[in-house]
Amino acid sequence: MPSIILMSDPEVAGVPVQECGEPLVDLREMPFVVVDSRQADPEGAYAHLREGVAWRLARAARLLPDGLRLLVTEGYRPLALQIEYFERYAAELRLANPDWSEEHLHVQTSRSLSPPEIGPHVAGAAVDLTLCTAAGEELDMGTRLDASPEESDDACYTDAPNISDTARRNRRTLSAALTTAGLVNYPTEWWHWSYGDRYWALMTGAPNALYGPARTGP
């Protein structure tokens, strides 16, 4: 697989943010996606995205082959939850790899979870999603959504060679629609797509990110 820029790369942190002030919108009120509750938090933050990201998801949904729909499991993630997830995964890796330096641990953790200060989900700019049929049956994507590199033998990487032809076709279908709609993928996670965050800006050559940390409510 080609070289991948991880979320922990200083290049990502170095992208400036010019907050555009776009609101978060609730995807559960919109007909173009299916919102799954497996990652639901008590406040319902998971079902929210910045308006511009949601608009692009609507465009991607229209680009899918007949009979397929976007199934969203998580959008906005409050900062406290991002910190909790990041530290929990880092602790698992530290336990399994006691010889790793803290710097290497930070980099390896960022394969699956963004450092909280970078977090595209924290900005309401990222969405975790997959494909399903009109009846709600999820397509074979090669791994479960949110699979770690350890449990999937790196098959969670978008261009992983160790998946079936069917899974590869399904990933390409998802990628084609989302890329055309203007989102970018985090290559270690086939399900993670974003628009307007620092990683998106770096990958597209935009001069700055559009979204900083977001929050629900007034």
PDB file of C-alpha atoms in Angstrom:
ATOM      1  CA  MET A   1       0.000   0.000   0.000  1.00  0.00           C
ATOM      2  CA  PRO A   2       1.223   3.539  -0.688  1.00  0.00           C
ATOM      3  CA  SER A   3       2.550   5.734   2.092  1.00  0.00           C
ATOM      4  CA  ILE A   4      -0.225   7.098   4.298  1.00  0.00           C
ATOM      5  CA  ILE A   5      -0.259  10.411   6.145  1.00  0.00           C
ATOM      6  CA  LEU A   6      -1.639   9.688   9.607  1.00  0.00           C
ATOM      7  CA  MET A   7      -3.683  12.077  11.740  1.00  0.00           C
ATOM      8  CA  SER A   8      -0.721  12.412  14.107  1.00  0.00           C
ATOM      9  CA  ASP A   9       1.501  13.850  11.358  1.00  0.00           C
ATOM     10  CA  PRO A  10       2.661  17.414  12.176  1.00  0.00           C
ATOM     11  CA  GLU A  11       1.513  18.442   8.693  1.00  0.00           C
ATOM     12  CA  VAL A  12      -2.081  17.857   9.755  1.00  0.00           C
ATOM     13  CA  ALA A  13      -1.737  19.828  12.981  1.00  0.00           C
ATOM     14  CA  GLY A  14      -0.072  22.631  11.023  1.00  0.00           C
ATOM     15  CA  VAL A  15      -3.148  23.320   8.885  1.00  0.00           C
ATOM     16  CA  PRO A  16      -4.820  26.555  10.057  1.00  0.00           C
ATOM     17  CA  VAL A  17      -8.512  26.616  10.916  1.00  0.00           C
ATOM     18  CA  GLN A  18     -10.850  29.422   9.867  1.00  0.00           C
ATOM     19  CA  GLU A  19     -14.125  28.493  11.532  1.00  0.00           C
ATOM     20  CA  CYS A  20     -16.999  29.254   9.171  1.00  0.00           C
ATOM     21  CA  GLY A  21     -19.714  29.009  11.812  1.00  0.00           C
ATOM     22  CA  GLU A  22     -21.835  26.428  10.024  1.00  0.00           C
ATOM     23  CA  PRO A  23     -24.364  24.749  12.329  1.00  0.00           C
ATOM     24  CA  LEU A  24     -24.647  21.074  13.127  1.00  0.00           C
ATOM     25  CA  VAL A  25     -27.709  19.395  11.640  1.00  0.00           C
ATOM     26  CA  ASP A  26     -29.452  16.191  12.720  1.00  0.00           C
ATOM     27  CA  LEU A  27     -29.215  13.460  10.085  1.00  0.00           C
ATOM     28  CA  ARG A  28     -32.159  11.643  11.669  1.00  0.00           C
ATOM     29  CA  GLU A  29     -34.391  14.365  10.244  1.00  0.00           C
ATOM     30  CA  MET A  30     -33.124  13.831   6.703  1.00  0.00           C
ATOM     31  CA  PRO A  31     -34.396  11.175   4.286  1.00  0.00           C
ATOM     32  CA  PHE A  32     -31.258  10.515   2.267  1.00  0.00           C
ATOM     33  CA  VAL A  33     -29.366   8.351   4.801  1.00  0.00           C
ATOM     34  CA  VAL A  34     -30.068   5.597   7.287  1.00  0.00           C
ATOM     35  CA  VAL A  35     -28.811   6.482  10.778  1.00  0.00           C
ATOM     36  CA  ASP A  36     -27.782   3.490  12.876  1.00  0.00           C
ATOM     37  CA  SER A  37     -27.689   3.777  16.674  1.00  0.00           C
ATOM     38  CA  ARG A  38     -24.798   1.417  17.479  1.00  0.00           C
ATOM     39  CA  GLN A  39     -22.520   4.359  18.356  1.00  0.00           C
ATOM     40  CA  ALA A  40     -25.242   6.458  19.959  1.00  0.00           C
ATOM     41  CA  ASP A  41     -24.307   8.673  22.901  1.00  0.00           C
ATOM     42  CA  PRO A  42     -26.840   9.866  25.508  1.00  0.00           C
ATOM     43  CA  GLU A  43     -27.071  13.355  23.970  1.00  0.00           C
ATOM     44  CA  GLY A  44     -27.544  12.121  20.408  1.00  0.00           C
ATOM     45  CA  ALA A  45     -24.436  13.941  19.199  1.00  0.00           C
ATOM     46  CA  TYR A  46     -23.509  10.973  17.007  1.00  0.00           C
ATOM     47  CA  ALA A  47     -26.326  11.748  14.551  1.00  0.00           C
ATOM     48  CA  HIS A  48     -25.164  15.310  13.847  1.00  0.00           C
ATOM     49  CA  LEU A  49     -22.874  16.727  11.156  1.00  0.00           C
ATOM     50  CA  ARG A  50     -21.990  20.170   9.892  1.00  0.00           C
ATOM     51  CA  GLU A  51     -24.524  21.377   7.366  1.00  0.00           C
ATOM     52  CA  GLY A  52     -22.008  21.407   4.505  1.00  0.00           C
ATOM     53  CA  VAL A  53     -20.985  17.813   5.191  1.00  0.00           C
ATOM     54  CA  ALA A  54     -24.605  16.704   5.349  1.00  0.00           C
ATOM     55  CA  TRP A  55     -25.304  18.428   2.028  1.00  0.00           C
ATOM     56  CA  ARG A  56     -22.434  16.488   0.457  1.00  0.00           C
ATOM     57  CA  LEU A  57     -23.734  13.221   1.891  1.00  0.00           C
ATOM     58  CA  ALA A  58     -27.047  13.954   0.202  1.00  0.00           C
ATOM     59  CA  ARG A  59     -25.225  14.349  -3.100  1.00  0.00           C
ATOM     60  CA  ALA A  60     -23.285  11.109  -2.549  1.00  0.00           C
ATOM     61  CA  ALA A  61     -26.515   9.260  -1.769  1.00  0.00           C
ATOM     62  CA  ARG A  62     -27.929  10.304  -5.143  1.00  0.00           C
ATOM     63  CA  LEU A  63     -24.835   8.927  -6.882  1.00  0.00           C
ATOM     64  CA  LEU A  64     -25.230   5.397  -5.521  1.00  0.00           C
ATOM     65  CA  PRO A  65     -26.552   2.564  -7.684  1.00  0.00           C
ATOM     66  CA  ASP A  66     -30.278   1.911  -7.391  1.00  0.00           C
ATOM     67  CA  GLY A  67     -31.175  -0.047  -4.276  1.00  0.00           C
ATOM     68  CA  LEU A  68     -28.226   1.100  -2.162  1.00  0.00           C
ATOM     69  CA  ARG A  69     -28.227   3.602   0.688  1.00  0.00           C
ATOM     70  CA  LEU A  70     -25.683   5.228   2.977  1.00  0.00           C
ATOM     71  CA  LEU A  71     -25.809   3.889   6.524  1.00  0.00           C
ATOM     72  CA  VAL A  72     -24.286   6.316   9.032  1.00  0.00           C
ATOM     73  CA  THR A  73     -23.068   5.126  12.433  1.00  0.00           C
ATOM     74  CA  GLU A  74     -21.361   8.248  13.789  1.00  0.00           C
ATOM     75  CA  GLY A  75     -20.846  11.874  12.888  1.00  0.00           C
ATOM     76  CA  TYR A  76     -20.104  14.499  15.525  1.00  0.00           C
ATOM     77  CA  ARG A  77     -18.194  13.246  18.574  1.00  0.00           C
ATOM     78  CA  PRO A  78     -17.809  15.536  21.614  1.00  0.00           C
ATOM     79  CA  LEU A  79     -14.221  16.262  22.645  1.00  0.00           C
ATOM     80  CA  ALA A  80     -14.530  14.410  25.959  1.00  0.00           C
ATOM     81  CA  LEU A  81     -15.634  11.269  24.129  1.00  0.00           C
ATOM     82  CA  GLN A  82     -12.772  11.563  21.617  1.00  0.00           C
ATOM     83  CA  ILE A  83     -10.291  11.825  24.493  1.00  0.00           C
ATOM     84  CA  GLU A  84     -11.841   8.767  26.155  1.00  0.00           C
ATOM     85  CA  TYR A  85     -11.678   6.667  22.980  1.00  0.00           C
ATOM     86  CA  PHE A  86      -8.119   7.746  22.153  1.00  0.00           C
ATOM     87  CA  GLU A  87      -6.771   7.070  25.640  1.00  0.00           C
ATOM     88  CA  ARG A  88      -8.533   3.699  25.858  1.00  0.00           C
ATOM     89  CA  TYR A  89      -7.048   2.469  22.577  1.00  0.00           C
ATOM     90  CA  ALA A  90      -3.608   3.835  23.516  1.00  0.00           C
ATOM     91  CA  ALA A  91      -3.804   1.918  26.792  1.00  0.00           C
ATOM     92  CA  GLU A  92      -4.607  -1.313  24.924  1.00  0.00           C
ATOM     93  CA  LEU A  93      -1.643  -0.827  22.600  1.00  0.00           C
ATOM     94  CA  ARG A  94       0.659   0.112  25.485  1.00  0.00           C
ATOM     95  CA  LEU A  95      -0.266  -3.086  27.316  1.00  0.00           C
ATOM     96  CA  ALA A  96       0.356  -5.212  24.230  1.00  0.00           C
ATOM     97  CA  ASN A  97       3.578  -3.395  23.283  1.00  0.00           C
ATOM     98  CA  PRO A  98       5.386  -2.331  26.465  1.00  0.00           C
ATOM     99  CA  ASP A  99       8.600  -1.620  24.533  1.00  0.00           C
ATOM    100  CA  TRP A 100       7.017   1.151  22.439  1.00  0.00           C
ATOM    101  CA  SER A 101       8.024   4.735  23.163  1.00  0.00           C
ATOM    102  CA  GLU A 102       5.233   7.183  23.981  1.00  0.00           C
ATOM    103  CA  GLU A 103       5.860   8.933  20.661  1.00  0.00           C
ATOM    104  CA  HIS A 104       5.514   5.699  18.683  1.00  0.00           C
ATOM    105  CA  LEU A 105       2.453   4.768  20.728  1.00  0.00           C
ATOM    106  CA  HIS A 106       0.843   8.093  19.823  1.00  0.00           C
ATOM    107  CA  VAL A 107       1.481   7.499  16.117  1.00  0.00           C
ATOM    108  CA  GLN A 108       0.173   3.930  16.201  1.00  0.00           C
ATOM    109  CA  THR A 109      -2.935   4.969  18.094  1.00  0.00           C
ATOM    110  CA  SER A 110      -3.650   7.555  15.405  1.00  0.00           C
ATOM    111  CA  ARG A 111      -4.097   4.807  12.822  1.00  0.00           C
ATOM    112  CA  SER A 112      -7.547   4.186  14.284  1.00  0.00           C
ATOM    113  CA  LEU A 113      -8.328   7.275  16.341  1.00  0.00           C
ATOM    114  CA  SER A 114      -7.438  10.880  15.689  1.00  0.00           C
ATOM    115  CA  PRO A 115      -5.539  12.778  18.381  1.00  0.00           C
ATOM    116  CA  PRO A 116      -8.280  14.739  20.184  1.00  0.00           C
ATOM    117  CA  GLU A 117      -6.824  18.123  19.261  1.00  0.00           C
ATOM    118  CA  ILE A 118      -7.084  17.223  15.549  1.00  0.00           C
ATOM    119  CA  GLY A 119     -10.303  15.195  15.633  1.00  0.00           C
ATOM    120  CA  PRO A 120     -12.404  15.537  12.459  1.00  0.00           C
ATOM    121  CA  HIS A 121     -15.323  14.014  14.379  1.00  0.00           C
ATOM    122  CA  VAL A 122     -14.876  16.647  17.100  1.00  0.00           C
ATOM    123  CA  ALA A 123     -15.354  19.301  14.428  1.00  0.00           C
ATOM    124  CA  GLY A 124     -18.549  17.679  13.146  1.00  0.00           C
ATOM    125  CA  ALA A 125     -16.686  17.252   9.869  1.00  0.00           C
ATOM    126  CA  ALA A 126     -16.289  13.458   9.742  1.00  0.00           C
ATOM    127  CA  VAL A 127     -18.718  10.630   9.278  1.00  0.00           C
ATOM    128  CA  ASP A 128     -18.367   6.876   9.755  1.00  0.00           C
ATOM    129  CA  LEU A 129     -20.590   5.040   7.327  1.00  0.00           C
ATOM    130  CA  THR A 130     -21.143   1.991   5.165  1.00  0.00           C
ATOM    131  CA  LEU A 131     -23.539   0.783   2.477  1.00  0.00           C
ATOM    132  CA  CYS A 132     -26.820  -1.023   2.970  1.00  0.00           C
ATOM    133  CA  THR A 133     -29.726  -2.188   0.849  1.00  0.00           C
ATOM    134  CA  ALA A 134     -33.111  -0.479   0.874  1.00  0.00           C
ATOM    135  CA  ALA A 135     -34.140  -3.137   3.380  1.00  0.00           C
ATOM    136  CA  GLY A 136     -31.279  -2.169   5.709  1.00  0.00           C
ATOM    137  CA  GLU A 137     -28.997  -5.148   5.077  1.00  0.00           C
ATOM    138  CA  GLU A 138     -25.345  -4.096   5.255  1.00  0.00           C
ATOM    139  CA  LEU A 139     -23.068  -4.946   2.352  1.00  0.00           C
ATOM    140  CA  ASP A 140     -19.865  -6.936   2.724  1.00  0.00           C
ATOM    141  CA  MET A 141     -17.042  -4.403   3.123  1.00  0.00           C
ATOM    142  CA  GLY A 142     -14.315  -6.842   4.187  1.00  0.00           C
ATOM    143  CA  THR A 143     -14.295  -5.973   7.896  1.00  0.00           C
ATOM    144  CA  ARG A 144     -16.765  -4.742  10.431  1.00  0.00           C
ATOM    145  CA  LEU A 145     -17.059  -0.986  10.655  1.00  0.00           C
ATOM    146  CA  ASP A 146     -14.604   0.364  13.295  1.00  0.00           C
ATOM    147  CA  ALA A 147     -12.354  -2.719  13.092  1.00  0.00           C
ATOM    148  CA  SER A 148      -8.839  -2.040  14.367  1.00  0.00           C
ATOM    149  CA  PRO A 149      -5.691  -2.904  12.389  1.00  0.00           C
ATOM    150  CA  GLU A 150      -4.870  -5.530  15.021  1.00  0.00           C
ATOM    151  CA  GLU A 151      -8.147  -7.435  14.855  1.00  0.00           C
ATOM    152  CA  SER A 152      -8.479  -7.190  11.047  1.00  0.00           C
ATOM    153  CA  ASP A 153      -4.866  -7.891  10.029  1.00  0.00           C
ATOM    154  CA  ASP A 154      -4.892  -4.400   8.458  1.00  0.00           C
ATOM    155  CA  ALA A 155      -7.900  -5.269   6.287  1.00  0.00           C
ATOM    156  CA  CYS A 156      -9.522  -2.104   7.682  1.00  0.00           C
ATOM    157  CA  TYR A 157      -7.178  -0.104   5.431  1.00  0.00           C
ATOM    158  CA  THR A 158      -9.205   1.160   2.477  1.00  0.00           C
ATOM    159  CA  ASP A 159      -6.889  -0.349  -0.151  1.00  0.00           C
ATOM    160  CA  ALA A 160      -6.122  -3.538   1.782  1.00  0.00           C
ATOM    161  CA  PRO A 161      -5.266  -6.461  -0.516  1.00  0.00           C
ATOM    162  CA  ASN A 162      -6.557  -9.152   1.873  1.00  0.00           C
ATOM    163  CA  ILE A 163     -10.302  -8.736   1.251  1.00  0.00           C
ATOM    164  CA  SER A 164     -12.685 -10.445  -1.160  1.00  0.00           C
ATOM    165  CA  ASP A 165     -13.475  -9.153  -4.632  1.00  0.00           C
ATOM    166  CA  THR A 166     -17.019  -8.432  -3.481  1.00  0.00           C
ATOM    167  CA  ALA A 167     -15.823  -6.333  -0.564  1.00  0.00           C
ATOM    168  CA  ARG A 168     -13.393  -4.490  -2.822  1.00  0.00           C
ATOM    169  CA  ARG A 169     -16.171  -3.645  -5.297  1.00  0.00           C
ATOM    170  CA  ASN A 170     -18.393  -2.422  -2.490  1.00  0.00           C
ATOM    171  CA  ARG A 171     -15.633  -0.203  -1.104  1.00  0.00           C
ATOM    172  CA  ARG A 172     -15.091   1.243  -4.575  1.00  0.00           C
ATOM    173  CA  THR A 173     -18.793   1.977  -4.915  1.00  0.00           C
ATOM    174  CA  LEU A 174     -18.796   3.815  -1.580  1.00  0.00           C
ATOM    175  CA  SER A 175     -15.563   5.647  -2.411  1.00  0.00           C
ATOM    176  CA  ALA A 176     -16.734   6.754  -5.859  1.00  0.00           C
ATOM    177  CA  ALA A 177     -19.885   8.393  -4.510  1.00  0.00           C
ATOM    178  CA  LEU A 178     -18.223  10.107  -1.554  1.00  0.00           C
ATOM    179  CA  THR A 179     -15.167  11.299  -3.486  1.00  0.00           C
ATOM    180  CA  THR A 180     -17.352  12.755  -6.221  1.00  0.00           C
ATOM    181  CA  ALA A 181     -19.327  14.583  -3.530  1.00  0.00           C
ATOM    182  CA  GLY A 182     -16.123  16.184  -2.217  1.00  0.00           C
ATOM    183  CA  LEU A 183     -15.275  14.116   0.856  1.00  0.00           C
ATOM    184  CA  VAL A 184     -11.877  12.545   1.569  1.00  0.00           C
ATOM    185  CA  ASN A 185     -11.127   9.188   3.139  1.00  0.00           C
ATOM    186  CA  TYR A 186      -8.758   8.391   5.995  1.00  0.00           C
ATOM    187  CA  PRO A 187      -6.896   5.499   4.329  1.00  0.00           C
ATOM    188  CA  THR A 188      -6.556   3.367   7.475  1.00  0.00           C
ATOM    189  CA  GLU A 189     -10.357   3.217   7.841  1.00  0.00           C
ATOM    190  CA  TRP A 190     -12.515   2.477   4.808  1.00  0.00           C
ATOM    191  CA  TRP A 191     -15.581   3.854   6.644  1.00  0.00           C
ATOM    192  CA  HIS A 192     -14.174   7.256   7.727  1.00  0.00           C
ATOM    193  CA  TRP A 193     -14.845  10.205   5.418  1.00  0.00           C
ATOM    194  CA  SER A 194     -14.635  13.931   6.045  1.00  0.00           C
ATOM    195  CA  TYR A 195     -15.030  17.392   4.598  1.00  0.00           C
ATOM    196  CA  GLY A 196     -13.854  20.747   5.914  1.00  0.00           C
ATOM    197  CA  ASP A 197     -11.460  19.496   8.613  1.00  0.00           C
ATOM    198  CA  ARG A 198      -7.674  19.751   8.750  1.00  0.00           C
ATOM    199  CA  TYR A 199      -7.092  16.350   7.154  1.00  0.00           C
ATOM    200  CA  TRP A 200      -9.424  17.230   4.285  1.00  0.00           C
ATOM    201  CA  ALA A 201      -7.609  20.547   3.804  1.00  0.00           C
ATOM    202  CA  LEU A 202      -4.209  18.858   3.672  1.00  0.00           C
ATOM    203  CA  MET A 203      -5.365  16.182   1.240  1.00  0.00           C
ATOM    204  CA  THR A 204      -7.101  18.626  -1.108  1.00  0.00           C
ATOM    205  CA  GLY A 205      -4.631  21.503  -0.907  1.00  0.00           C
ATOM    206  CA  ALA A 206      -7.157  23.879   0.641  1.00  0.00           C
ATOM    207  CA  PRO A 207      -5.491  26.822   2.429  1.00  0.00           C
ATOM    208  CA  ASN A 208      -7.298  26.142   5.700  1.00  0.00           C
ATOM    209  CA  ALA A 209      -9.835  23.959   7.450  1.00  0.00           C
ATOM    210  CA  LEU A 210     -13.397  25.276   7.599  1.00  0.00           C
ATOM    211  CA  TYR A 211     -14.429  23.708  10.890  1.00  0.00           C
ATOM    212  CA  GLY A 212     -12.922  23.784  14.370  1.00  0.00           C
ATOM    213  CA  PRO A 213     -14.349  21.974  17.424  1.00  0.00           C
ATOM    214  CA  ALA A 214     -18.150  22.000  17.369  1.00  0.00           C
ATOM    215  CA  ARG A 215     -20.853  21.520  19.942  1.00  0.00           C
ATOM    216  CA  THR A 216     -24.555  20.756  19.958  1.00  0.00           C
ATOM    217  CA  GLY A 217     -27.141  22.970  21.593  1.00  0.00           C
ATOM    218  CA  PRO A 218     -27.401  26.754  21.800  1.00  0.00           C
TER     219      PRO A 218
END
